PDB file of C-alpha atoms in Angstrom:
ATOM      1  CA  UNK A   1      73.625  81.586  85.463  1.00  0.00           C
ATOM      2  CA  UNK A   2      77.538  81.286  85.399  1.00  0.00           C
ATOM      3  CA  UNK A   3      78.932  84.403  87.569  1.00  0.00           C
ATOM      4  CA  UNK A   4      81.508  86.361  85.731  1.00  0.00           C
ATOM      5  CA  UNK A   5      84.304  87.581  87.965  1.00  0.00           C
ATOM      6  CA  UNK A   6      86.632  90.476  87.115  1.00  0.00           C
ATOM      7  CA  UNK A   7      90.267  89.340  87.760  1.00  0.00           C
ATOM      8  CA  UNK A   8      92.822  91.809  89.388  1.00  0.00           C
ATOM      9  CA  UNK A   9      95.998  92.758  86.973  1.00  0.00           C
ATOM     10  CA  UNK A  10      99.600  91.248  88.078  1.00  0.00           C
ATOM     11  CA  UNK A  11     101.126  94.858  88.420  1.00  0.00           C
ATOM     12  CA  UNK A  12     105.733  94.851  88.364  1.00  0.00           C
ATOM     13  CA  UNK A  13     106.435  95.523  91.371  1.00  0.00           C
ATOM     14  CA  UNK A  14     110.092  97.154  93.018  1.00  0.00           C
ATOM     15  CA  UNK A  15     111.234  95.171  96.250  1.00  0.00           C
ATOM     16  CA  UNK A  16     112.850  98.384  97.286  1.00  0.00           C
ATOM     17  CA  UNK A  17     111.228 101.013  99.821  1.00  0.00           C
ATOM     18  CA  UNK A  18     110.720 104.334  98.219  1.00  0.00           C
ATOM     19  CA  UNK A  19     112.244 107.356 100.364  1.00  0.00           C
ATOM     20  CA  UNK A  20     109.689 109.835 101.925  1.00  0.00           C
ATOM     21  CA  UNK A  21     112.498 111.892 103.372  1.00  0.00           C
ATOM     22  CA  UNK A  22     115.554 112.528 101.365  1.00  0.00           C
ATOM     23  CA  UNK A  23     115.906 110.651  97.980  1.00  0.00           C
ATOM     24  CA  UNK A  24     118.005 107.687  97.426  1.00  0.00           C
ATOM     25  CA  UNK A  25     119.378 105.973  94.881  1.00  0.00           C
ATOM     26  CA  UNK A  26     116.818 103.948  92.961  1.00  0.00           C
ATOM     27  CA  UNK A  27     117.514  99.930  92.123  1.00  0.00           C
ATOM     28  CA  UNK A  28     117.015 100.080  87.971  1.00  0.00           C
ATOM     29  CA  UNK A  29     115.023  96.649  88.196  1.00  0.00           C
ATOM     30  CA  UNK A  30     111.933  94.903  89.247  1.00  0.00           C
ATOM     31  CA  UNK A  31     112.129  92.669  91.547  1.00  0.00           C
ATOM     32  CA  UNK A  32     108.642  90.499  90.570  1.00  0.00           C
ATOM     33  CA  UNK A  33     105.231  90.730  89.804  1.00  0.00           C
ATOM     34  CA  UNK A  34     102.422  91.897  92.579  1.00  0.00           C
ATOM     35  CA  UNK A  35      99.118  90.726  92.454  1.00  0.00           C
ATOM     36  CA  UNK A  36      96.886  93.952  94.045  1.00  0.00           C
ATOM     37  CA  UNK A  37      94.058  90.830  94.585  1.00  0.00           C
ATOM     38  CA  UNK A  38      96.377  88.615  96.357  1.00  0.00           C
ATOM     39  CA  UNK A  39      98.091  91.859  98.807  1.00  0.00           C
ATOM     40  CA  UNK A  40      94.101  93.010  99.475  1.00  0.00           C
ATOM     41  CA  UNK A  41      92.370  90.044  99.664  1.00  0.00           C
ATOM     42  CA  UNK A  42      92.739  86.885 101.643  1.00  0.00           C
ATOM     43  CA  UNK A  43      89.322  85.309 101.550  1.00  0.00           C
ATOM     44  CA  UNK A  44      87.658  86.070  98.420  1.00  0.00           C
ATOM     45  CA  UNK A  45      84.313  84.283  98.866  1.00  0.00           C
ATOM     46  CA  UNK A  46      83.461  86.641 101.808  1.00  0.00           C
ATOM     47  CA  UNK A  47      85.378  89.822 100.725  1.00  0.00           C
ATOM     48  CA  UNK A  48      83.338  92.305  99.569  1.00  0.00           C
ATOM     49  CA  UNK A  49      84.040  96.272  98.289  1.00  0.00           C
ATOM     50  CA  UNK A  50      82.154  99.472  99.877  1.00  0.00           C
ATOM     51  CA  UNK A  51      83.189 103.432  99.208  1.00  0.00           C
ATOM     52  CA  UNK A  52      83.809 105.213 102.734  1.00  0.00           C
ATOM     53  CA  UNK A  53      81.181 108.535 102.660  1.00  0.00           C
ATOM     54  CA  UNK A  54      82.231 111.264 105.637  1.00  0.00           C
ATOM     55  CA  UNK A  55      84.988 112.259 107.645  1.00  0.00           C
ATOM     56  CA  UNK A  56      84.368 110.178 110.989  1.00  0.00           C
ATOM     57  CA  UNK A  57      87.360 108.377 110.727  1.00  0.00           C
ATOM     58  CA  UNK A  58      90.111 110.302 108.720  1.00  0.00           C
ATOM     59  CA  UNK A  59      92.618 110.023 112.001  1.00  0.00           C
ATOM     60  CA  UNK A  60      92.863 106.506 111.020  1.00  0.00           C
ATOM     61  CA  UNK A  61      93.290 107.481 107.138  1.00  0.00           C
ATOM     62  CA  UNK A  62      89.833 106.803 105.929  1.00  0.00           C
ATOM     63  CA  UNK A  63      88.530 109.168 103.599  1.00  0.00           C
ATOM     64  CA  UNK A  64      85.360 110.629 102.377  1.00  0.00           C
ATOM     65  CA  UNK A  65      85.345 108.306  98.490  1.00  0.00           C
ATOM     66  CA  UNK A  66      87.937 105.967  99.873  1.00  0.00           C
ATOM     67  CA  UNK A  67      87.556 102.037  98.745  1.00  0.00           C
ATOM     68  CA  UNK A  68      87.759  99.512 102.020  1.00  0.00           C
ATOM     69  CA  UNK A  69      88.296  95.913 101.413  1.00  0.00           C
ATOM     70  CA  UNK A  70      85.939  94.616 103.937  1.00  0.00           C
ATOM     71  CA  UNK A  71      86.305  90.728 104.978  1.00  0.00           C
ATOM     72  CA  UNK A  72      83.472  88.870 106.275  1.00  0.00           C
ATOM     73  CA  UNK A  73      84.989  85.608 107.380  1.00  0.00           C
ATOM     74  CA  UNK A  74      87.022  87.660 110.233  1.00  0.00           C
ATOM     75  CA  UNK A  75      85.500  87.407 113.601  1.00  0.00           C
ATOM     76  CA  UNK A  76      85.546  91.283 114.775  1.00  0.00           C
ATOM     77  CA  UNK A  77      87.378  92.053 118.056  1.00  0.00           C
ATOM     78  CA  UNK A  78      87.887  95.184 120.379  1.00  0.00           C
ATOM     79  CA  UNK A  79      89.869  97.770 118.432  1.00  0.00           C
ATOM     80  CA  UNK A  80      89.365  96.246 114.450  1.00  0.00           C
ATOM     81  CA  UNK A  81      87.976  98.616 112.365  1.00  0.00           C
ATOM     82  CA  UNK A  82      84.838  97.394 110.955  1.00  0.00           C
ATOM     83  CA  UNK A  83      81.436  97.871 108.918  1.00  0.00           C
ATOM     84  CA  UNK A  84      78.439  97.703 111.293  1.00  0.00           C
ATOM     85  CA  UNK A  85      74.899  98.048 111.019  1.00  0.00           C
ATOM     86  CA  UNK A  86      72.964 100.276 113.571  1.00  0.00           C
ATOM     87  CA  UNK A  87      69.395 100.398 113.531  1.00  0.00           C
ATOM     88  CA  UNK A  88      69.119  99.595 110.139  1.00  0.00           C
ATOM     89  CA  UNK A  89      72.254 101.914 109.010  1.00  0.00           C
ATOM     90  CA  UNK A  90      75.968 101.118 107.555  1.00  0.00           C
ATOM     91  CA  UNK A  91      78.557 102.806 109.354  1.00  0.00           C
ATOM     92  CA  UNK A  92      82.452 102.379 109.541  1.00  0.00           C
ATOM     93  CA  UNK A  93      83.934 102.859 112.876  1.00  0.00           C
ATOM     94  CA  UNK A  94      86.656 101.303 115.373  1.00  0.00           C
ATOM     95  CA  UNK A  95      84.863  98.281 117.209  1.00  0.00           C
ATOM     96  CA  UNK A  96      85.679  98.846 121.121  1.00  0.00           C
ATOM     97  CA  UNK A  97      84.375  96.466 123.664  1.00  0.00           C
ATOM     98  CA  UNK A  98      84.887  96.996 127.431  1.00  0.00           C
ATOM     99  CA  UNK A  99      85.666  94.390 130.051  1.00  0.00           C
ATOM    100  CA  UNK A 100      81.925  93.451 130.397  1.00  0.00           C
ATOM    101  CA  UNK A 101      81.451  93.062 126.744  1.00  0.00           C
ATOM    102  CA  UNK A 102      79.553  95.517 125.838  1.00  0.00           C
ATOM    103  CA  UNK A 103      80.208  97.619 122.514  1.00  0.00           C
ATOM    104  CA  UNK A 104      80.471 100.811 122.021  1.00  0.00           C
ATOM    105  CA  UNK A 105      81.312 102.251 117.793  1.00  0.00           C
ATOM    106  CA  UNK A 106      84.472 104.674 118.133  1.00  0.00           C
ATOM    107  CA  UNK A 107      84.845 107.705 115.094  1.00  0.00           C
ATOM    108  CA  UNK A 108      88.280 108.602 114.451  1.00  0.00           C
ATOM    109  CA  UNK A 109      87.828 112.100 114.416  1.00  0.00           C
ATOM    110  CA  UNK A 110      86.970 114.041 117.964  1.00  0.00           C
ATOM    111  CA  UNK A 111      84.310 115.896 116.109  1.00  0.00           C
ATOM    112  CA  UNK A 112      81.957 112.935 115.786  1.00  0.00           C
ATOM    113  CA  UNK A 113      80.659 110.850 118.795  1.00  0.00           C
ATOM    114  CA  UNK A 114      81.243 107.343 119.877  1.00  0.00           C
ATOM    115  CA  UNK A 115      78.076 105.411 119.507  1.00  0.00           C
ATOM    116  CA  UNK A 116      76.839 103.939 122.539  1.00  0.00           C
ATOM    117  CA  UNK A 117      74.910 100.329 121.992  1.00  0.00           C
ATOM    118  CA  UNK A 118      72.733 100.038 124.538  1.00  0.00           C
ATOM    119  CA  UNK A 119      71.284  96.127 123.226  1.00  0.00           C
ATOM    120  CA  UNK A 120      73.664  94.059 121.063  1.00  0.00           C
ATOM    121  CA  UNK A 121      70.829  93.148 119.560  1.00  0.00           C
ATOM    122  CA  UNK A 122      70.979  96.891 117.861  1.00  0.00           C
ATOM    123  CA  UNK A 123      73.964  95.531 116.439  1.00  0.00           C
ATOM    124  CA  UNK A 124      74.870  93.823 113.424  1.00  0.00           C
ATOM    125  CA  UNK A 125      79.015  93.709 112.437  1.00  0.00           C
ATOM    126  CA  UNK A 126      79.334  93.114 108.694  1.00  0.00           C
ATOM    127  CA  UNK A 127      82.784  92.325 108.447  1.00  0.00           C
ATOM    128  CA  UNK A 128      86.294  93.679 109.915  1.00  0.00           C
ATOM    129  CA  UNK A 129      87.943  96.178 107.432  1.00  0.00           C
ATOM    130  CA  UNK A 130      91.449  94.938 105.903  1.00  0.00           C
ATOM    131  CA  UNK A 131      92.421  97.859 103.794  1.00  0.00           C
ATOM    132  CA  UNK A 132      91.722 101.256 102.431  1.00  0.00           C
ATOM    133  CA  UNK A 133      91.957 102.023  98.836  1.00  0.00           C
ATOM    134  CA  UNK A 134      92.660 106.329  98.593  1.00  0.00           C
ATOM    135  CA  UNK A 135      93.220 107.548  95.347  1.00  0.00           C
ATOM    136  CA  UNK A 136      94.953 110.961  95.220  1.00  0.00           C
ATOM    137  CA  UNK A 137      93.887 111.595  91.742  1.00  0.00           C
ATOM    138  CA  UNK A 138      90.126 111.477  90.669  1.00  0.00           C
ATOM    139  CA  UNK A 139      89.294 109.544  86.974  1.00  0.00           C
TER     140      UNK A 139
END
């Protein structure tokens, strides 16, 4: 069965930064062409897609429908967000591991506890999130 794989658009692109406090003038040309596959994804064999559901970690700007572009071929460290399993459960949270090397899963918002992982064994890290995708308009 020959796998059919959706290609990513080239989309222009402007080289210049867009002002967020006072406007500037704009540069009337485009500087080249940006590939949103190439920016998002480095390894595409073990890169994989997953919508964010909840508000456990909107201080790091995830968002309940957002996109993350999830990499599986990046060995998770203390502090990298990533997508873990948990008794048989997805979650996203901020990976922390202490000076003894035990985890612990970290929300990003104080109303949500930090899960505690008693046995490693509990745990199962599916890859290290590279990027969220938040849309501010809704098709």
């Amino acid at each position: 069965m020959n796998k059919i794989r959706e290609s990513f658009y080239s989309i222009p692109y402007v080289i210049s930064k867009v002002s967020a406090g006072f406007p500037s003038p704009a540069d009337d040309y485009l500087e080249k062409n940006l590939s949103i596959e190439k920016l998002l994804i480095k390894n595409q064999p073990s890169t994989f897609l997953i919508r964010a559901g909840g508000d456990s970690m909107i201080n790091v700007g995830i968002y309940d429908g957002d996109i993350l572009v999830v990499d599986r071929s990046l060995d998770a460290k203390s502090k990298d967000i990533v997508i873990a399993s948990i008794f048989g459960e997805l979650t996203v949270k901020r990976l922390i591991i202490d000076n003894l090397g035990n985890p612990e899963l970290k929300s990003e918002n104080s109303l949500y506890p930090n899960i505690e992982i008693k046995n490693k064994e509990d745990l199962l890290i599916w890859g290290v999130v590279t990027s969220a995708i938040h849309q501010f308009i809704k098709y």
